[in-house]
GROMACS .gro file of C-alpha atoms in nm:
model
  433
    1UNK     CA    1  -3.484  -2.650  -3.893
    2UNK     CA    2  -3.508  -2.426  -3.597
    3UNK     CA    3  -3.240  -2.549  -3.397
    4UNK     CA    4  -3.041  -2.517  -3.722
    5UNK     CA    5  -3.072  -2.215  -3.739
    6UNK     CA    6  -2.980  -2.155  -3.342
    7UNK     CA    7  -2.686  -2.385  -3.385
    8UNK     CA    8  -2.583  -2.090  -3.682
    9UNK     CA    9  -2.689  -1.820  -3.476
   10UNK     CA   10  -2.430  -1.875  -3.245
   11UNK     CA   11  -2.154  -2.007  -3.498
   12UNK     CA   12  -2.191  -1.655  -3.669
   13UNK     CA   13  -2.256  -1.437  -3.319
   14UNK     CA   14  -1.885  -1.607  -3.265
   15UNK     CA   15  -1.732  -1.526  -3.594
   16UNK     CA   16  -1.871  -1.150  -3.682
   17UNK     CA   17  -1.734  -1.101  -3.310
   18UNK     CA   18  -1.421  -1.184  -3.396
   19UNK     CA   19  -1.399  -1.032  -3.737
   20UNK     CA   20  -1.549  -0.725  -3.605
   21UNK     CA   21  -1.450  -0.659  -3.267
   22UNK     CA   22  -1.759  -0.621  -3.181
   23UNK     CA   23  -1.890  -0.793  -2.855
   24UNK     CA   24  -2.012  -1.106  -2.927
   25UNK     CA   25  -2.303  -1.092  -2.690
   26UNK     CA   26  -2.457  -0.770  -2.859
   27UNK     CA   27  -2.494  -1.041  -3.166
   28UNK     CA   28  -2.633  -1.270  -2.965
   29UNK     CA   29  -2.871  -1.095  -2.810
   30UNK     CA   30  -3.025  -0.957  -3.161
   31UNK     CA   31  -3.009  -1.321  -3.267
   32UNK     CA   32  -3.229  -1.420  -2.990
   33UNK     CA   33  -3.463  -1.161  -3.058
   34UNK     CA   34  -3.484  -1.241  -3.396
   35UNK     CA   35  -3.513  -1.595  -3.375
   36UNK     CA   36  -3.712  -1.607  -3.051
   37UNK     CA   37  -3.984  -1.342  -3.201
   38UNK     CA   38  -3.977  -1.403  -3.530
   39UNK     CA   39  -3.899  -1.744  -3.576
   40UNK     CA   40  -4.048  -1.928  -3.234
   41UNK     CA   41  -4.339  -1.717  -3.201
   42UNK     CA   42  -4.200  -1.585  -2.834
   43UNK     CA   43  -4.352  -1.246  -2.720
   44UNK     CA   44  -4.057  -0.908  -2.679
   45UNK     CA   45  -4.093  -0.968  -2.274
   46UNK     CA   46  -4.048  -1.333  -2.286
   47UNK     CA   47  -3.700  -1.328  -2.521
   48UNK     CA   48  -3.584  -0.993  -2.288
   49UNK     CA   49  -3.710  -1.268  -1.961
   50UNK     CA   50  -3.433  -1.482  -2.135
   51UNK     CA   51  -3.163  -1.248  -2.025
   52UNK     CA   52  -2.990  -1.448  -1.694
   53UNK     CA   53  -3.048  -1.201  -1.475
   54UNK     CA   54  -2.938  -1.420  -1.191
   55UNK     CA   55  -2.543  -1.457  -1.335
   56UNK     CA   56  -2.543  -1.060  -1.464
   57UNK     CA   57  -2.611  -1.009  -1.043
   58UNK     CA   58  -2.338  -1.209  -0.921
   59UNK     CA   59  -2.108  -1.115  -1.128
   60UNK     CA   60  -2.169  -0.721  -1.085
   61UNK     CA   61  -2.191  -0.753  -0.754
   62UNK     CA   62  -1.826  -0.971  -0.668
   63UNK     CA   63  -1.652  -0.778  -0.946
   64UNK     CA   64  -1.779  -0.459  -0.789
   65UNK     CA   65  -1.626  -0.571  -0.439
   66UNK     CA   66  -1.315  -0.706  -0.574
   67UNK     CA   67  -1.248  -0.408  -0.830
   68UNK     CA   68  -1.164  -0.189  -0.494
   69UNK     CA   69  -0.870  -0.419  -0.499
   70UNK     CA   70  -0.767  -0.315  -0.827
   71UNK     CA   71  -0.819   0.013  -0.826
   72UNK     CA   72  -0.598   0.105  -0.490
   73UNK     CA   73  -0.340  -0.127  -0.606
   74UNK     CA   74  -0.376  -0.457  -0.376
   75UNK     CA   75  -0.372  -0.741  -0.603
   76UNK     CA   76  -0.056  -0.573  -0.827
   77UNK     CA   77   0.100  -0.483  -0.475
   78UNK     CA   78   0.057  -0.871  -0.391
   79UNK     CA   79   0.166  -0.985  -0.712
   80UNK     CA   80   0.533  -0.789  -0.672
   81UNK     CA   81   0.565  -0.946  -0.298
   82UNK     CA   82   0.510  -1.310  -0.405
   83UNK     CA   83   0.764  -1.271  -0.706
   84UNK     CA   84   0.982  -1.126  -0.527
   85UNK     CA   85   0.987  -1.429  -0.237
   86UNK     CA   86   1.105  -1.574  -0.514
   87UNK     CA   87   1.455  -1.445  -0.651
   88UNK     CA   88   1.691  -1.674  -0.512
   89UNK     CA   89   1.508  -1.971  -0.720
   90UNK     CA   90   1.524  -1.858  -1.031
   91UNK     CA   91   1.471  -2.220  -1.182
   92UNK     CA   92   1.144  -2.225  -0.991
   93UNK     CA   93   1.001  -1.911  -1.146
   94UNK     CA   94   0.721  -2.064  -1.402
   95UNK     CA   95   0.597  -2.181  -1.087
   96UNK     CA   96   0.623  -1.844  -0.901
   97UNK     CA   97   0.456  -1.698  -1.202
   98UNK     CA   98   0.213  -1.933  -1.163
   99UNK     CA   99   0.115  -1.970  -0.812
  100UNK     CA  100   0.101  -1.550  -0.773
  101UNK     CA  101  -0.137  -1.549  -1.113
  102UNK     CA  102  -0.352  -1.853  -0.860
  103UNK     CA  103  -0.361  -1.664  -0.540
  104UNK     CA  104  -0.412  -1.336  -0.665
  105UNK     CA  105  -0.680  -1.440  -0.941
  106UNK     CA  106  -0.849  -1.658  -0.638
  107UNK     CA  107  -0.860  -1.335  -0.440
  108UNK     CA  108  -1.109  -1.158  -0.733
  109UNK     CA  109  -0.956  -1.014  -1.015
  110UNK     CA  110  -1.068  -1.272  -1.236
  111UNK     CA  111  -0.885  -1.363  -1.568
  112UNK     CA  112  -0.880  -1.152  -1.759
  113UNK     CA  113  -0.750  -0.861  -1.511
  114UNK     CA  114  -0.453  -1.093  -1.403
  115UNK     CA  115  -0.359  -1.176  -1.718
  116UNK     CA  116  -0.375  -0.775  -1.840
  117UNK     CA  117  -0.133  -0.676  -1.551
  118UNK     CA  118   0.083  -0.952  -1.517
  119UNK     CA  119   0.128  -1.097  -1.900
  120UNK     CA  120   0.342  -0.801  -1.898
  121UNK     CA  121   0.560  -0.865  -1.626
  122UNK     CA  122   0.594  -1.195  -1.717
  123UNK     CA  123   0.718  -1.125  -2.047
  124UNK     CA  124   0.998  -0.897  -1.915
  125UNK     CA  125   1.098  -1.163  -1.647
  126UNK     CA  126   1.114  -1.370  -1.968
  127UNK     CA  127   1.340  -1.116  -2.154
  128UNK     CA  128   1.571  -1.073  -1.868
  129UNK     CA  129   1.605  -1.452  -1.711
  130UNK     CA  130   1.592  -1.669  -2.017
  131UNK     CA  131   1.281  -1.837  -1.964
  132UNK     CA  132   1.120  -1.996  -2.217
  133UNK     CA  133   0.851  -1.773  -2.368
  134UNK     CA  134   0.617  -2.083  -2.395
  135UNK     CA  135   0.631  -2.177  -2.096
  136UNK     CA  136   0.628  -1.825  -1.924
  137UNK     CA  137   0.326  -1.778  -2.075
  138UNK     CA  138   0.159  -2.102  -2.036
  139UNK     CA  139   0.229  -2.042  -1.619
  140UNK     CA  140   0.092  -1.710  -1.625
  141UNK     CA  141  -0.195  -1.825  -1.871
  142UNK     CA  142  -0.278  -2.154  -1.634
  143UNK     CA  143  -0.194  -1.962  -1.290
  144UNK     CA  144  -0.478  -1.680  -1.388
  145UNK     CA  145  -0.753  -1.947  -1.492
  146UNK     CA  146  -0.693  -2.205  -1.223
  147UNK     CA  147  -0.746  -1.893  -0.954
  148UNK     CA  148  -1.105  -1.769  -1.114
  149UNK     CA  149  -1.215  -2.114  -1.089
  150UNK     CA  150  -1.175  -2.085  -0.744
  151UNK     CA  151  -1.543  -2.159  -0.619
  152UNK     CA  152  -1.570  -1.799  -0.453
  153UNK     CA  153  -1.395  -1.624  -0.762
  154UNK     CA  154  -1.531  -1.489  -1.102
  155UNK     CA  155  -1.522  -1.787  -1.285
  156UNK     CA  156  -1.570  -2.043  -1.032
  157UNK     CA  157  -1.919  -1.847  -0.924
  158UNK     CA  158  -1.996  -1.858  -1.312
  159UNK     CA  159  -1.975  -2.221  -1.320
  160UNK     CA  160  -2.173  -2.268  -1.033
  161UNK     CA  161  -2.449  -2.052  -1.128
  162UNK     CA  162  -2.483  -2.228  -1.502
  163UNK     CA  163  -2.490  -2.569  -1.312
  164UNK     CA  164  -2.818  -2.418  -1.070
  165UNK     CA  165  -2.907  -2.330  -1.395
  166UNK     CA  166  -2.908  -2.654  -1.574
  167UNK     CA  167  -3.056  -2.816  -1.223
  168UNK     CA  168  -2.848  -2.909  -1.030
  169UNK     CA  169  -2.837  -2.814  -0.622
  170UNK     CA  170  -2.659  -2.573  -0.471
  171UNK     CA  171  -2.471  -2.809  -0.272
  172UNK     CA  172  -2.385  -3.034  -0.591
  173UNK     CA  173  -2.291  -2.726  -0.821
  174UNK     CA  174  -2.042  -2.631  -0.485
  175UNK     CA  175  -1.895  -2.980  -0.503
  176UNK     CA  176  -1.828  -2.966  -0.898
  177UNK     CA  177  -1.736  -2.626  -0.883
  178UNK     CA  178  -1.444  -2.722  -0.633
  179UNK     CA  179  -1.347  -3.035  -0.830
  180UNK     CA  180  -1.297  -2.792  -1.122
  181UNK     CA  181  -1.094  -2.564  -0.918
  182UNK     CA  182  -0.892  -2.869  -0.799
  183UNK     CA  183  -0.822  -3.055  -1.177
  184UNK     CA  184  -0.681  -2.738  -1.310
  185UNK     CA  185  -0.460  -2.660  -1.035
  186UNK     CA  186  -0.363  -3.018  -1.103
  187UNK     CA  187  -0.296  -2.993  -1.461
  188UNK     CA  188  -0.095  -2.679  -1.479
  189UNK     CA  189   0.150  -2.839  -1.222
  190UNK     CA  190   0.205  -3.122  -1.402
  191UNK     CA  191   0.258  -2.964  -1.708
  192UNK     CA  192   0.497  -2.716  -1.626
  193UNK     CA  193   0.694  -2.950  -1.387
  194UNK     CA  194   0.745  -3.157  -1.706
  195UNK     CA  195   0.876  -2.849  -1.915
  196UNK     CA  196   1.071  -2.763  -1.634
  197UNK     CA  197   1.249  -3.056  -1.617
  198UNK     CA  198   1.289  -3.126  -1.995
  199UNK     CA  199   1.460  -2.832  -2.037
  200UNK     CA  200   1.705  -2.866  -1.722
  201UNK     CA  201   1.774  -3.177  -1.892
  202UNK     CA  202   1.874  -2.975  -2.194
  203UNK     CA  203   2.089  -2.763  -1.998
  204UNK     CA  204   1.880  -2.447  -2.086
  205UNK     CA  205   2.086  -2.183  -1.822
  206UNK     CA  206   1.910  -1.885  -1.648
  207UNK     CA  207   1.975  -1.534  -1.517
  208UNK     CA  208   1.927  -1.476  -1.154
  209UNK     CA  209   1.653  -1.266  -0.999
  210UNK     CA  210   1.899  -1.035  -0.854
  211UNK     CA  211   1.752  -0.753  -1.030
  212UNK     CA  212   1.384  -0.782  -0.854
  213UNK     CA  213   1.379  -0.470  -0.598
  214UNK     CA  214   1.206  -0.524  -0.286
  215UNK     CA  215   0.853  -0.374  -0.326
  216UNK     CA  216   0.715  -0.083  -0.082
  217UNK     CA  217   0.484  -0.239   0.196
  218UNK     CA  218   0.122  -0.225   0.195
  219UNK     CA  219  -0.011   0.065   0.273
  220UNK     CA  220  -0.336   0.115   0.462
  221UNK     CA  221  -0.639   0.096   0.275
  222UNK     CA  222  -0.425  -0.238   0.065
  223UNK     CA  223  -0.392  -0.401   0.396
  224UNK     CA  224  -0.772  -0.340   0.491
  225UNK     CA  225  -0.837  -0.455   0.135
  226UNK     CA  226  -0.669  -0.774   0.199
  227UNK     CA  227  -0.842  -0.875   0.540
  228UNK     CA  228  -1.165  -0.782   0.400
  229UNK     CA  229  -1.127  -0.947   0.104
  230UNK     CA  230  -1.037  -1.278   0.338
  231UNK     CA  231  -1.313  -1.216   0.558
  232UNK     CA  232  -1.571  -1.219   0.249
  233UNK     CA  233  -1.418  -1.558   0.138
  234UNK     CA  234  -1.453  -1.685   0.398
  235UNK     CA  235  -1.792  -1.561   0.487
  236UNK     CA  236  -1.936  -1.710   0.134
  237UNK     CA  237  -1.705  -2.043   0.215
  238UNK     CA  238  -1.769  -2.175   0.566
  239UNK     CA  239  -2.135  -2.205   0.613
  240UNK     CA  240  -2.136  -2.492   0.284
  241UNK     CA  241  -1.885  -2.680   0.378
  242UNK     CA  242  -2.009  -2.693   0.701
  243UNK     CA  243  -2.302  -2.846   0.571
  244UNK     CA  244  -2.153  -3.123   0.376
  245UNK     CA  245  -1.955  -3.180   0.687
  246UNK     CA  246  -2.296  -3.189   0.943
  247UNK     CA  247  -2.588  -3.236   0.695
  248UNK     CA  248  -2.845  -3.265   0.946
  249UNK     CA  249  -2.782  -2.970   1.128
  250UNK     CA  250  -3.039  -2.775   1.140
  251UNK     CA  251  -2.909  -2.462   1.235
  252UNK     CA  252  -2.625  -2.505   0.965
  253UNK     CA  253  -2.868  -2.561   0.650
  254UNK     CA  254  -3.056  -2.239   0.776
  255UNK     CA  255  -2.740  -2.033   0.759
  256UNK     CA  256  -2.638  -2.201   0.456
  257UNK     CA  257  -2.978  -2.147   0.272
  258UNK     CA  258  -2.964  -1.764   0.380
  259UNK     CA  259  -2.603  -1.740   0.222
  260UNK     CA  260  -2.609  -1.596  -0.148
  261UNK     CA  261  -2.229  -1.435  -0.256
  262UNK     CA  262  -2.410  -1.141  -0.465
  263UNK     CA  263  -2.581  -1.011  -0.204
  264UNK     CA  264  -2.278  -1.071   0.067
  265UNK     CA  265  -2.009  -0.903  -0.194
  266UNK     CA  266  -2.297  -0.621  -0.186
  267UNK     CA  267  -2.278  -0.606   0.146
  268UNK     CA  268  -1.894  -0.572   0.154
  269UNK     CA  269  -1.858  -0.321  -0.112
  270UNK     CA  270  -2.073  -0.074   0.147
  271UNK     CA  271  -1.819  -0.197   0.395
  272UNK     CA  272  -1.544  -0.054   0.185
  273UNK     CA  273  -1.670   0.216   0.059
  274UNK     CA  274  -1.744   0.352   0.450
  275UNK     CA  275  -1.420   0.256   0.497
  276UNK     CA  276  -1.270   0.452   0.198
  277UNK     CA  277  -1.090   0.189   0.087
  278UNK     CA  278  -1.137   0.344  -0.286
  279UNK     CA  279  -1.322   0.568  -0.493
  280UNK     CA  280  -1.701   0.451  -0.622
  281UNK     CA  281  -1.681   0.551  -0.957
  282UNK     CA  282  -1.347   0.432  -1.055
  283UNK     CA  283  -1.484   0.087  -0.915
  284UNK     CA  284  -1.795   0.052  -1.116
  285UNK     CA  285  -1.583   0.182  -1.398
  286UNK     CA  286  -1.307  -0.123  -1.371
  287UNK     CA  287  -1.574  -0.376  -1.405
  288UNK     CA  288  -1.593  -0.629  -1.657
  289UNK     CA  289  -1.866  -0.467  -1.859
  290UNK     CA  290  -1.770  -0.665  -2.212
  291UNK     CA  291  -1.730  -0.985  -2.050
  292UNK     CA  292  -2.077  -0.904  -1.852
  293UNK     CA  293  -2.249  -0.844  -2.188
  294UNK     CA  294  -2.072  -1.116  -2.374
  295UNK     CA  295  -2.182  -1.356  -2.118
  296UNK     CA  296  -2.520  -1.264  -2.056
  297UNK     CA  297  -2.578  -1.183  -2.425
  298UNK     CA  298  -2.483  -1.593  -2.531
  299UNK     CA  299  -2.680  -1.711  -2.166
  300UNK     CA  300  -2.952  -1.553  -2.402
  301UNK     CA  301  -2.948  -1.690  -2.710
  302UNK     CA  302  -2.844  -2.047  -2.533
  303UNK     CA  303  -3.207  -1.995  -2.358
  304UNK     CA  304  -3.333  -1.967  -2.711
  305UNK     CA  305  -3.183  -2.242  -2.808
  306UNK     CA  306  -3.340  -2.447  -2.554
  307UNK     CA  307  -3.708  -2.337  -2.598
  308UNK     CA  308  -3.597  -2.431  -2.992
  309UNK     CA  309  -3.527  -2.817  -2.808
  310UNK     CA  310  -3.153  -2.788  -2.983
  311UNK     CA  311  -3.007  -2.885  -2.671
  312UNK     CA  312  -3.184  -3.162  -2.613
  313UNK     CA  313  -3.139  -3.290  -3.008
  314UNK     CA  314  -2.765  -3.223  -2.952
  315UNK     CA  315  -2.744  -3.425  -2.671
  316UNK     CA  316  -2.940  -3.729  -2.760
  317UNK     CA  317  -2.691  -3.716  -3.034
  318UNK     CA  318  -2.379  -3.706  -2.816
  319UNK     CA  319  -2.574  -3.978  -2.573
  320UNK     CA  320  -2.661  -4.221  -2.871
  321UNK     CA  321  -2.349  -4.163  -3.076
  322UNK     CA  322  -2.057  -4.196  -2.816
  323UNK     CA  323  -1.952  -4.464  -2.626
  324UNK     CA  324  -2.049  -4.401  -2.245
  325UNK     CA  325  -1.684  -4.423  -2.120
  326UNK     CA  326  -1.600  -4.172  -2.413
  327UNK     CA  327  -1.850  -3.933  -2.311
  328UNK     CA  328  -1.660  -3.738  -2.061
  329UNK     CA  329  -1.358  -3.731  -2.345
  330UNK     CA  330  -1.534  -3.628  -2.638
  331UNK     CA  331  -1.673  -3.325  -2.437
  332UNK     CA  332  -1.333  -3.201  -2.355
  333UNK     CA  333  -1.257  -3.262  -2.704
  334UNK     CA  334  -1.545  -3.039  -2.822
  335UNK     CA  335  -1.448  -2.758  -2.544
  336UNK     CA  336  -1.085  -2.730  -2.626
  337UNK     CA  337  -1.197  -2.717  -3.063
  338UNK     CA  338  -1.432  -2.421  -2.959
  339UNK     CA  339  -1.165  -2.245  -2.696
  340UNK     CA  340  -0.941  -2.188  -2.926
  341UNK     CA  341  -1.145  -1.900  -3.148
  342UNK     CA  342  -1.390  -1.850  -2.830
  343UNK     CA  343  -1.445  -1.770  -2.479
  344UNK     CA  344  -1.492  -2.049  -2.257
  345UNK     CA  345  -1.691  -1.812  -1.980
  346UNK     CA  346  -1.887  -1.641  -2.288
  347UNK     CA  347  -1.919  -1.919  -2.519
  348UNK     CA  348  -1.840  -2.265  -2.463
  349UNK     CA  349  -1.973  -2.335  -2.094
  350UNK     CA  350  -2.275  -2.154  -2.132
  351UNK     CA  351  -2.350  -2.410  -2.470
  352UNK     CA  352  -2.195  -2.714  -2.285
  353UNK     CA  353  -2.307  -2.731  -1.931
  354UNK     CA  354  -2.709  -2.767  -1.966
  355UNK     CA  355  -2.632  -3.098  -2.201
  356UNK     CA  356  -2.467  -3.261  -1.887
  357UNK     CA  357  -2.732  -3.319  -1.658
  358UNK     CA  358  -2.934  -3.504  -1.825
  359UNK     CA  359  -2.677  -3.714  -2.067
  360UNK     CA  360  -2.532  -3.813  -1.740
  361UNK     CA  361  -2.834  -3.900  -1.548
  362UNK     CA  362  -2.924  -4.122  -1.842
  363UNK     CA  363  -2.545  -4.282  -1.887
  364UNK     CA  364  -2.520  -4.350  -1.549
  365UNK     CA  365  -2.201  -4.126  -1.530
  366UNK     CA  366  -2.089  -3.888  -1.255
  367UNK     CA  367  -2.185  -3.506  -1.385
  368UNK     CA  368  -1.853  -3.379  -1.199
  369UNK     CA  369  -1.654  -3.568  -1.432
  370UNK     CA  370  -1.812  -3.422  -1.775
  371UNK     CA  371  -1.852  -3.031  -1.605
  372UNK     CA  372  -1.467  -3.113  -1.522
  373UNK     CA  373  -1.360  -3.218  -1.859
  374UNK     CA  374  -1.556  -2.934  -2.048
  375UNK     CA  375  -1.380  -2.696  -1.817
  376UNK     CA  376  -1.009  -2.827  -1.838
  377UNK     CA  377  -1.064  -2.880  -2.230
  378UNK     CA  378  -1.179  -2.568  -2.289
  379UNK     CA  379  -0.876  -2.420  -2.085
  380UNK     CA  380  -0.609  -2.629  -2.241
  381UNK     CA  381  -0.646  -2.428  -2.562
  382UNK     CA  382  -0.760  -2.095  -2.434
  383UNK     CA  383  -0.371  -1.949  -2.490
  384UNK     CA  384  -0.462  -1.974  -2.840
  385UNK     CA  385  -0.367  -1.638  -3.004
  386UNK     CA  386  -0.756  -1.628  -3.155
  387UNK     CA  387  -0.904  -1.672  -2.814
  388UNK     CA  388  -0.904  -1.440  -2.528
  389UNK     CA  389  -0.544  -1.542  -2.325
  390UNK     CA  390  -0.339  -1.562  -2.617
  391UNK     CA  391  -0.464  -1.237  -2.751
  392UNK     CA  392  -0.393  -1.084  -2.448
  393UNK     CA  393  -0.105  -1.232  -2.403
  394UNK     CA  394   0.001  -1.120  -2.778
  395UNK     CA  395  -0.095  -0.772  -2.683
  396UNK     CA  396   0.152  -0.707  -2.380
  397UNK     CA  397   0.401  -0.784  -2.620
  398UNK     CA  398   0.660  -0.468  -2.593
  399UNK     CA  399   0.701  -0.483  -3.028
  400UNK     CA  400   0.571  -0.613  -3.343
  401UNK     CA  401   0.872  -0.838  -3.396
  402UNK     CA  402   0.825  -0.999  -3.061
  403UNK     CA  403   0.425  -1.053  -3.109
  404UNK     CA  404   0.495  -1.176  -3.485
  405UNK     CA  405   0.785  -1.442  -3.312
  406UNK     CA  406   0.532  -1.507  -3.041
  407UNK     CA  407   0.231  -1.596  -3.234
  408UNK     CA  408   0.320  -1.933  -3.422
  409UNK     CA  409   0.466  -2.072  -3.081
  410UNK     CA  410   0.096  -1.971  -2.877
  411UNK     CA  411  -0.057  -2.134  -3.213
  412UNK     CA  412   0.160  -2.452  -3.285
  413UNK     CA  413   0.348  -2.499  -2.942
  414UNK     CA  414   0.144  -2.402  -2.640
  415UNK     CA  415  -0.186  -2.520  -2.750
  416UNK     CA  416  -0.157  -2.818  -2.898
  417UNK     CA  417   0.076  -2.904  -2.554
  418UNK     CA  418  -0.236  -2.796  -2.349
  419UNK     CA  419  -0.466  -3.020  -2.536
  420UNK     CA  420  -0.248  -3.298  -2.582
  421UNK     CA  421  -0.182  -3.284  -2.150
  422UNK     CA  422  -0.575  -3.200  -2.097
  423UNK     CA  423  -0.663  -3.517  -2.323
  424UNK     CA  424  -0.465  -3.707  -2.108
  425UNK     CA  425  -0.581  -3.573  -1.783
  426UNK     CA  426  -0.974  -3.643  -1.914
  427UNK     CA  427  -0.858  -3.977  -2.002
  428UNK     CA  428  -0.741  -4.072  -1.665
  429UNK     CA  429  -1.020  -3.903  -1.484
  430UNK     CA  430  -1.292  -4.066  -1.680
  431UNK     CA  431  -1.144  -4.431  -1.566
  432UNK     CA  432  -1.044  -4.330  -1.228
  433UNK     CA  433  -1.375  -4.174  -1.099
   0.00000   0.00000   0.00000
């Protein structure tokens, strides 16, 4: 009964969120206090001990760093360079779009803050070229995901830390965290090469990027940002890999067991701030705050949940139900149904990654693959207009008439392509690894 009513503690968190506007972790959390006092008997300090105070530290502490880059105008500054390397191939552009939404969401801005500065500008090259909307906003949707999976970047340190979480090694969590990074850099590429060339086939024409000025050079501080930001990646990098290359050495595990990327990004963000590379307040300010909340507010009530033993029950189900070889598939199934009205950093990984561990210690079956297909399922269908890309996506929208035009195709085009390519991709992957 419990674990019924945890399973519709988060169902409803999810809903009043979105009929609201509300965060959905501010539900969450007085769902866990509720159910976790009042219904498991918990003490106040032992459902506030629920709060993952481990993921709310990384993530403050990297977004802090990286928001200097926002704030003096490095990652935007990149992003105008990198499109603008690209004029002369104007039939190439869904991949420009795409690769500078990669590199400069793998630098630190996360998601969400690529998507808010450069849905716009991919909209207008949209307007003005004749690319397709759908897939303009598929490459900047995929480009700005793929990047924050990166292993050092705001989604890839998300998935990492739920995977410590669930018990798994540092050194294993790296290794799935990476494979994720690498399938939906994969998937994108595929995807849009295939729309590319369908619709050269139809002989859809395009403007030329003669109209993209050349953008100023980067200043000072943006240039300092840049190698520091480098320098920080590959500070919180080197010392793991190095250790799955040389196991044994000694001196290699101790550096690697001293390296933590909260506490280095801490570090850095005093670096920058002696070197004035921007100003404190509007840094802390820029930070993710909702997503912070949302995501910490869920890790809650999912910590509920698991005192309540629903995890466990749901995943002897899934284990007992499913066919082994089906596993991986049906969780990627299950991600992409709950992307498209929620967010897979705030809702869906947080619910799906602590059932993996042990259905695939029991199955026999490779944990990379299932974390993988979770993650690239869930992503497929995150440009729905009801989950967080689309919506942002809708909302740089210049009119009303474009977002009305704009929504169906998000809805009944873009997703269903996603899903359709990420079922496929979770297919293959299941029988080739």
């Amino acid at each position: 009964m419990m674990s019924l009513l945890v399973v519709g503690a988060i169902v409803i968190s999810i809903v009043l969120g979105y009929r609201t506007k509300i965060n959905i972790g501010l539900f969450a959390i007085a769902f866990a206090y509720l159910l976790g006092c009042f219904g498991l008997g918990l003490s106040p300090r032992e459902v506030i001990a629920s709060w993952p105070l481990n993921i709310f530290f990384i993530i403050f502490s990297v977004c802090l760093f990286y928001s200097f880059a926002i704030v003096n105008g490095t990652l935007e500054k990149l992003a105008e360079h990198l499109m603008y390397r690209c004029r002369n191939f104007p039939h190439l552009l869904p991949f420009a779009i795409f690769f500078a939404a990669v590199v400069i969401s793998a630098l630190g801005a996360g998601y969400y803050t690529v998507l808010a500065f450069m849905a716009p500008l991919t909209l207008l090259l949209c307007a003005r070229t004749g690319l397709n909307l759908i897939i303009g906003a598929m490459a900047v949707n995929y480009g700005a995901l793929a990047g924050a999976n990166f292993v050092s970047s705001q989604s890839g340190i998300i998935f990492r830390s739920l995977m410590t979480q669930a018990g798994l090694s540092d050194s294993q969590a790296f290794i799935n965290s990476a494979g994720i990074f690498a399938s939906t850099l994969i998937v994108p590429v595929v995807v849009l090469g295939g729309l590319i060339l369908f619709n050269r086939r139809r002989g859809v024409a395009m403007a030329t990027l003669d109209h993209v000025e050349r953008p100023l050079p980067l200043n000072r501080e943006q240039k300092m940002t840049l190698w520091l930001t480098l320098l920080m990646m590959a500070t919180v990098l080197l010392p793991p890999i190095a250790s799955l290359v040389a196991p044994n050495n000694a001196a290699i595990a101790l550096l690697n067991s001293k390296v933590d990327i909260g506490l280095i990004a801490s570090v850095f963000s005093v670096i920058a701030l002696l070197l004035k590379l921007g100003d404190e307040r509007k840094a802390i300010a820029s930070l993710p705050w909702g997503t912070i909340i949302m995501i910490c507010g869920v890790g809650m009530l999912i910590s509920i949940a698991i005192k309540a033993g629903t995890i466990d029950m749901l995943g002897a189900w899934i284990g007992t139900s499913i066919p082994p070889v089906l596993i991986a598939v049906a969780f990627g199934v299950v991600a992409a149904c709950m992307s498209l009205f929620a967010s897979t950093l705030g809702v869906v990984t947080p619910a799906l990654f602590p059932l993996v561990p042990s259905i695939a210690a029991s199955l026999g079956i490779d944990p990379m693959v299932i974390f993988i297909a979770i993650v690239v399922g869930a992503q497929a269908t995150s440009i729905s207009p009801f989950s967080s890309g689309g919506s942002l996506i809708l909302g740089s929208c210049p009119g009303d008439e474009e977002r009305a035009g704009l929504l169906p195709k998000l809805l009944f085009r873009a997703a269903p392509l996603g899903f359709v390519a990420a079922l496929l991709f979770n297919l293959l992957l299941t029988f080739v690894l």
